Rosetta silent file (secondary structure, phi, psi, omega in degrees, C-alpha in Angstrom):
SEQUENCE: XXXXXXXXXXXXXXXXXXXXXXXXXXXXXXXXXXXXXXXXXXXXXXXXXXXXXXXXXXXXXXXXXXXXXXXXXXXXXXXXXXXXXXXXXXXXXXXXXXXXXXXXXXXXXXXXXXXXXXXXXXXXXXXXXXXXXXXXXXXXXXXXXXXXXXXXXXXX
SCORE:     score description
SCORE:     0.000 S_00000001
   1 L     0.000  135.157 -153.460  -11.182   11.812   -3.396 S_00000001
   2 L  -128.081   88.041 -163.349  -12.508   11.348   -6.914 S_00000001
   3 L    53.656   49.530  177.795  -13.990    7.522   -7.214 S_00000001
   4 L   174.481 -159.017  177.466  -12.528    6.249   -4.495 S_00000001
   5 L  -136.935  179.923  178.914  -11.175    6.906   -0.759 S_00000001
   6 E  -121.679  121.796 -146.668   -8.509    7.746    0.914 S_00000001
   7 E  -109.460  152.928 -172.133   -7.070    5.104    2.864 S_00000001
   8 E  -147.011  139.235 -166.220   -4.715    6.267    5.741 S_00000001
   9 E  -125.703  143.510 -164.268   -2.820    3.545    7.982 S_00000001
  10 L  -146.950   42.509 -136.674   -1.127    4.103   11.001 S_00000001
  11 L   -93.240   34.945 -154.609    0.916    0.499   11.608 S_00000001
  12 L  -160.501  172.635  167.529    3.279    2.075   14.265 S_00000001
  13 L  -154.610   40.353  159.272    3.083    2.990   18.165 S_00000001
  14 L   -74.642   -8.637 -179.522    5.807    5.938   18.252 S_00000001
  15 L  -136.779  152.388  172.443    3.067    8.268   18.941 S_00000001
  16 L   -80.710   -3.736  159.786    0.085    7.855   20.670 S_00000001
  17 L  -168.583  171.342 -172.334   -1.572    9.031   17.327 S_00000001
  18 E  -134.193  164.356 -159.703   -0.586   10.150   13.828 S_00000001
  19 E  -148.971  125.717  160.344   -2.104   13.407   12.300 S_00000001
  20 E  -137.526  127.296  168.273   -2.020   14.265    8.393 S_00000001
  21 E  -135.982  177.811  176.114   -3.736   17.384    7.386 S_00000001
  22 E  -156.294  137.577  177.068   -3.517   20.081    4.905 S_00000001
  23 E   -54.775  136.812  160.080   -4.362   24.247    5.116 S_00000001
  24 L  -145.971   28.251 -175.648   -6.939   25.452    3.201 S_00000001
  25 L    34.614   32.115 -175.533   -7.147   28.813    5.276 S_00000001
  26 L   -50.452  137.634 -152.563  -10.722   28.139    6.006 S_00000001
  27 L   -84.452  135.340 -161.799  -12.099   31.395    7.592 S_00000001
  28 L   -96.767  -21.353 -177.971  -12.263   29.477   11.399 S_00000001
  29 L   -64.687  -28.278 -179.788  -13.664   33.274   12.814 S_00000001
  30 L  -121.567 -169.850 -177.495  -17.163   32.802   11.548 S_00000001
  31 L   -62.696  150.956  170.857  -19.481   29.696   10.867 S_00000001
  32 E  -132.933  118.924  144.769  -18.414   26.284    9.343 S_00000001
  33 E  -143.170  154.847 -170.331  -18.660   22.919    8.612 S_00000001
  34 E  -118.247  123.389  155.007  -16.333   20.027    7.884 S_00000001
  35 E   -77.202  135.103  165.731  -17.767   16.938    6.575 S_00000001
  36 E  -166.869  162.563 -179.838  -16.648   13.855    6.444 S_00000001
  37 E  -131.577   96.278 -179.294  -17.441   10.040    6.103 S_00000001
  38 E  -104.877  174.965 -174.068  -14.801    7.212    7.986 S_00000001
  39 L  -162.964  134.121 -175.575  -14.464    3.997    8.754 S_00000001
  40 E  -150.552 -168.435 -155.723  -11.286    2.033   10.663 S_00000001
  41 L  -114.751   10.743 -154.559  -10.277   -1.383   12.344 S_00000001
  42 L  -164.029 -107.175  177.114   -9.884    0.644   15.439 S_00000001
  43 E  -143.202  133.593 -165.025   -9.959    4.355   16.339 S_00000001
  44 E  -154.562  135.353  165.384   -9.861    7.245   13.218 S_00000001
  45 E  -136.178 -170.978  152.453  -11.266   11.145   13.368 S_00000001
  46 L   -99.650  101.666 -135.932  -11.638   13.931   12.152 S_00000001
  47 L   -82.406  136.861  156.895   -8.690   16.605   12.651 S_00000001
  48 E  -139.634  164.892  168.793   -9.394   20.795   12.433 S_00000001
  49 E    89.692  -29.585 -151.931   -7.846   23.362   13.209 S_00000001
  50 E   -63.168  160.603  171.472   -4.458   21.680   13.350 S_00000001
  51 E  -164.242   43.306  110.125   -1.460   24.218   12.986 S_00000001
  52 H    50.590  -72.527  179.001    1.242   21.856   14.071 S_00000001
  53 H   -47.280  -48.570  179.841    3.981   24.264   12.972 S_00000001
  54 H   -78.123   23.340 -167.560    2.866   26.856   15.978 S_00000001
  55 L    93.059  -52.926  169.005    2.357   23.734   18.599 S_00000001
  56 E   -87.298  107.749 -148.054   -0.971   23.425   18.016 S_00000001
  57 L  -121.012   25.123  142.975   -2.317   20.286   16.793 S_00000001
  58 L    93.035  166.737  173.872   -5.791   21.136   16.642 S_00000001
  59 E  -114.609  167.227  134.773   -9.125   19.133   18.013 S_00000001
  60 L   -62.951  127.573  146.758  -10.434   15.597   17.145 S_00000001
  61 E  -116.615  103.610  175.503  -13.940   14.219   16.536 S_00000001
  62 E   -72.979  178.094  129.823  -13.153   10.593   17.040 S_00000001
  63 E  -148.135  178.199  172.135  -14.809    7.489   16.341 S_00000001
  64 E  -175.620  160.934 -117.972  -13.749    4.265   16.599 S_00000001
  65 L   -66.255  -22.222  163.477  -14.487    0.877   15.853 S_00000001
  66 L   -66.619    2.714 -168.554  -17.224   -0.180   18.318 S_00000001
  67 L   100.812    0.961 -149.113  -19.370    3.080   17.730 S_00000001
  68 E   -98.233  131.421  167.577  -18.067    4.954   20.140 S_00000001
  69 E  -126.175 -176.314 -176.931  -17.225    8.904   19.326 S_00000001
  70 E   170.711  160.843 -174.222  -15.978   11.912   21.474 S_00000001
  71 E   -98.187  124.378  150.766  -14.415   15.410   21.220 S_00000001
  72 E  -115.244  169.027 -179.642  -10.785   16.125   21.682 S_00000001
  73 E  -115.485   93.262 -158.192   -8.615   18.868   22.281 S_00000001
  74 L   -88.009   35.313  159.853   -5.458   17.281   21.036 S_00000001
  75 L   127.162  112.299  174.332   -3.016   19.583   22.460 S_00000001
  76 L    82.496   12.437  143.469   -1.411   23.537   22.263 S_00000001
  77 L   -54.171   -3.020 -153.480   -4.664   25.240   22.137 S_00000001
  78 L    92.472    4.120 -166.051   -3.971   27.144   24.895 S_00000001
  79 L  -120.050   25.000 -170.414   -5.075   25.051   27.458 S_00000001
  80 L   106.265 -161.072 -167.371   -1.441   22.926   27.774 S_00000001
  81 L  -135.095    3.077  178.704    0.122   20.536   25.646 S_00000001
  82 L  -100.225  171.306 -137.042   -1.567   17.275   26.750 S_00000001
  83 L   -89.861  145.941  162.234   -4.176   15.571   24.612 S_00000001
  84 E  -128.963  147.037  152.198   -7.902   16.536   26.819 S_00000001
  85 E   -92.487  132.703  174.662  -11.665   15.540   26.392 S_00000001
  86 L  -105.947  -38.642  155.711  -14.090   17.644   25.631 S_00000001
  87 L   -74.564  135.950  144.391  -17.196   15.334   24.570 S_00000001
  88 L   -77.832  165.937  151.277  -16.804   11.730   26.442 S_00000001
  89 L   -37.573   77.710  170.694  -16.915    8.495   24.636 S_00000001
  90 E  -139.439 -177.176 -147.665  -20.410    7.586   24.255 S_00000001
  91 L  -142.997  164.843  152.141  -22.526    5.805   21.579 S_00000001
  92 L  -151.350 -161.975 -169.136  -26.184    5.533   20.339 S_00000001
  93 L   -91.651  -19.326 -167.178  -28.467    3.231   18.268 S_00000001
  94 L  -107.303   31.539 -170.741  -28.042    5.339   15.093 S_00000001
  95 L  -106.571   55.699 -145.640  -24.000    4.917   15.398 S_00000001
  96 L   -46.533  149.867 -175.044  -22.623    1.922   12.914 S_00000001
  97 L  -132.388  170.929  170.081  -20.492   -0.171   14.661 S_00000001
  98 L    62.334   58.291  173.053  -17.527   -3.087   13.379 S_00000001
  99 L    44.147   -9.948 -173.702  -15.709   -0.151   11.618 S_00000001
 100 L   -54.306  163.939 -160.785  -18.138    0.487    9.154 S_00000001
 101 L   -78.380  150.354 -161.396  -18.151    3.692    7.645 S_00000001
 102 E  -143.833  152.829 -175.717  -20.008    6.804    9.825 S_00000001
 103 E  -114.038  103.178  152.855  -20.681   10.210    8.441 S_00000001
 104 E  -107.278  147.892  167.117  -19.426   13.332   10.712 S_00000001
 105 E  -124.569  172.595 -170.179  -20.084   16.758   10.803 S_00000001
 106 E  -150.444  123.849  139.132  -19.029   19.746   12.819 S_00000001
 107 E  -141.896  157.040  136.089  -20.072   23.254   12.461 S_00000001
 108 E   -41.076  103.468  140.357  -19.248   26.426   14.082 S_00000001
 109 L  -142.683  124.112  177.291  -22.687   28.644   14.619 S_00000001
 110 L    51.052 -103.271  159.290  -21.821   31.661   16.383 S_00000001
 111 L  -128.328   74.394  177.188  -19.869   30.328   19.460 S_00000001
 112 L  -121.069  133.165  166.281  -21.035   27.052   19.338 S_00000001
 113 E  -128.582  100.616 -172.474  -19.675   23.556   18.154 S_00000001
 114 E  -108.621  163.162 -141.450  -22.147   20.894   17.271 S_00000001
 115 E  -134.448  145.291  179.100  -21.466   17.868   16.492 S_00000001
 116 E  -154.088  137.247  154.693  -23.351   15.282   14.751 S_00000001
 117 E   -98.122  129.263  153.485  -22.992   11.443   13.477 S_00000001
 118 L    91.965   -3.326 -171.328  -25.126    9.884   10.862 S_00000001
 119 L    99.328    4.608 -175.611  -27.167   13.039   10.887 S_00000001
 120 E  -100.985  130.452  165.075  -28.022   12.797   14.863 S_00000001
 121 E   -42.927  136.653  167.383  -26.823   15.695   17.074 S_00000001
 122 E  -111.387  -37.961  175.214  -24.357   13.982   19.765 S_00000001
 123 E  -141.738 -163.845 -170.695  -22.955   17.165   21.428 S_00000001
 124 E  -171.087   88.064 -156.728  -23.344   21.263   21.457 S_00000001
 125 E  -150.504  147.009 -168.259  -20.705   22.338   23.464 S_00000001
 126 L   -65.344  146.541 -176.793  -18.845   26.006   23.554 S_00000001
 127 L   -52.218  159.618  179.096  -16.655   26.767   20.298 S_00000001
 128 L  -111.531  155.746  178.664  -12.909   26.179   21.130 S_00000001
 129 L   -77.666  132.968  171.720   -9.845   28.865   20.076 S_00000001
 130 L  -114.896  134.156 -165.595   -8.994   27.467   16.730 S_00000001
 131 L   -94.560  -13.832 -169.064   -5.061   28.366   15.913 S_00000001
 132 L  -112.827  168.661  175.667   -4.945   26.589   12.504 S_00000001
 133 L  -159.772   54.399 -177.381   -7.308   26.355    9.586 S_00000001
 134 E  -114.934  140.204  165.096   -5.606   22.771    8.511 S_00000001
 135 E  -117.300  175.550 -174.761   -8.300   19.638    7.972 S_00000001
 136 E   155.718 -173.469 -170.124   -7.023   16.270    7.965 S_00000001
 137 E  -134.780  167.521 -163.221   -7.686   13.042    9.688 S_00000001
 138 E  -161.414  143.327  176.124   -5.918   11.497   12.803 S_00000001
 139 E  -133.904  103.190 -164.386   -5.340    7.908   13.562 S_00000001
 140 L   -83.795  165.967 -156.885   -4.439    6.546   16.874 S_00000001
 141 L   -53.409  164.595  176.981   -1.319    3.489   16.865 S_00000001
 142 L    68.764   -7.907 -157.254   -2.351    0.506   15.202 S_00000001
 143 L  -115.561  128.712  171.027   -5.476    1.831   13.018 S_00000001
 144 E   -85.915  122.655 -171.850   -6.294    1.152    9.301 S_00000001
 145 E  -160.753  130.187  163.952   -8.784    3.790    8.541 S_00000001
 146 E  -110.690  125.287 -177.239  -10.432    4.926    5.313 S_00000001
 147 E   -97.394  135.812  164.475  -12.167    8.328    4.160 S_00000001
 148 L   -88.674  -37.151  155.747  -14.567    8.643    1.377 S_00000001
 149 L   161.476 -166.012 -142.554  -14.242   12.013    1.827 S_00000001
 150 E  -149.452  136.132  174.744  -13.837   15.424    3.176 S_00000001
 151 E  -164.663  149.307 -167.425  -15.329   19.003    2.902 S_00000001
 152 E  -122.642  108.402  167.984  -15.428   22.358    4.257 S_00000001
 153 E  -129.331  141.398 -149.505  -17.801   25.075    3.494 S_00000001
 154 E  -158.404  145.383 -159.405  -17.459   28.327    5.524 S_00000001
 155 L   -82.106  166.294  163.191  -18.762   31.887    5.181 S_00000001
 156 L  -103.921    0.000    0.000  -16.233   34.559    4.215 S_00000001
């Protein structure tokens, strides 16, 4: 997004969430990180991984509009096809609340996945099988949610 954001709306409840990503073959076997800075009315994350086409739709790093963020596994990772948590739902003092906009990152070092808002670590929990090497954003029903934007840099 090039002087401006990307605003992604989700105004529906046929799904328990809506997922738009796009491949950029990021190499998912060695270290990573995906950046990004959101903001919603509700609940909005940040999708990897997704590969949709296979089943596999990839994890989450939520947040959502009270502050609150958490890890998901949202389904056909290998572990089933139902949505699981891997982080809980928890919060801190450096965590913007009333939708305002929150800066997350994720990287991948070695087989690790840490996780951080705002610049604070929140979790460090073992790397996940990733089947996709699609980024994107996820919205759960009902959520207005805007990205300033999104980036990936990853060794080859």
């Amino acid at each position: 997004v090039s002087n401006g954001s990307f605003k992604f709306d989700y105004n529906d409840d046929l799904q328990v969430a809506y997922y738009v990503s796009k491949n950029i073959n990021f190499n998912r076997n060695n270290d990573f990180t995906i950046y990004t800075r959101i903001g919603s009315n509700k609940n909005m994350g940040l999708l990897f991984g997704d590969n949709s086409n296979s089943g596999s739709y990839g994890y989450s790093f939520m947040i959502d509009y009270d502050g609150y963020y958490a890890l998901y596994d949202e389904g056909g990772n290998g572990f089933g096809p139902d949505i699981q948590e891997l982080v809980a739902p928890a919060t801190n003092g450096n965590v913007f609340i009333n939708g305002d906009y929150n800066e997350l990152r994720l990287e991948q070092r070695g087989n690790r996945w840490i996780g951080f808002v705002n610049d604070v670590q929140v979790f460090n929990i073992e790397a996940q099988p990733l089947r996709g090497t699609s980024v994107g954003f996820v919205n759960v029903a009902f959520t207005q949610g805007e990205a300033d934007y999104l980036q990936v840099d990853w060794l080859q």
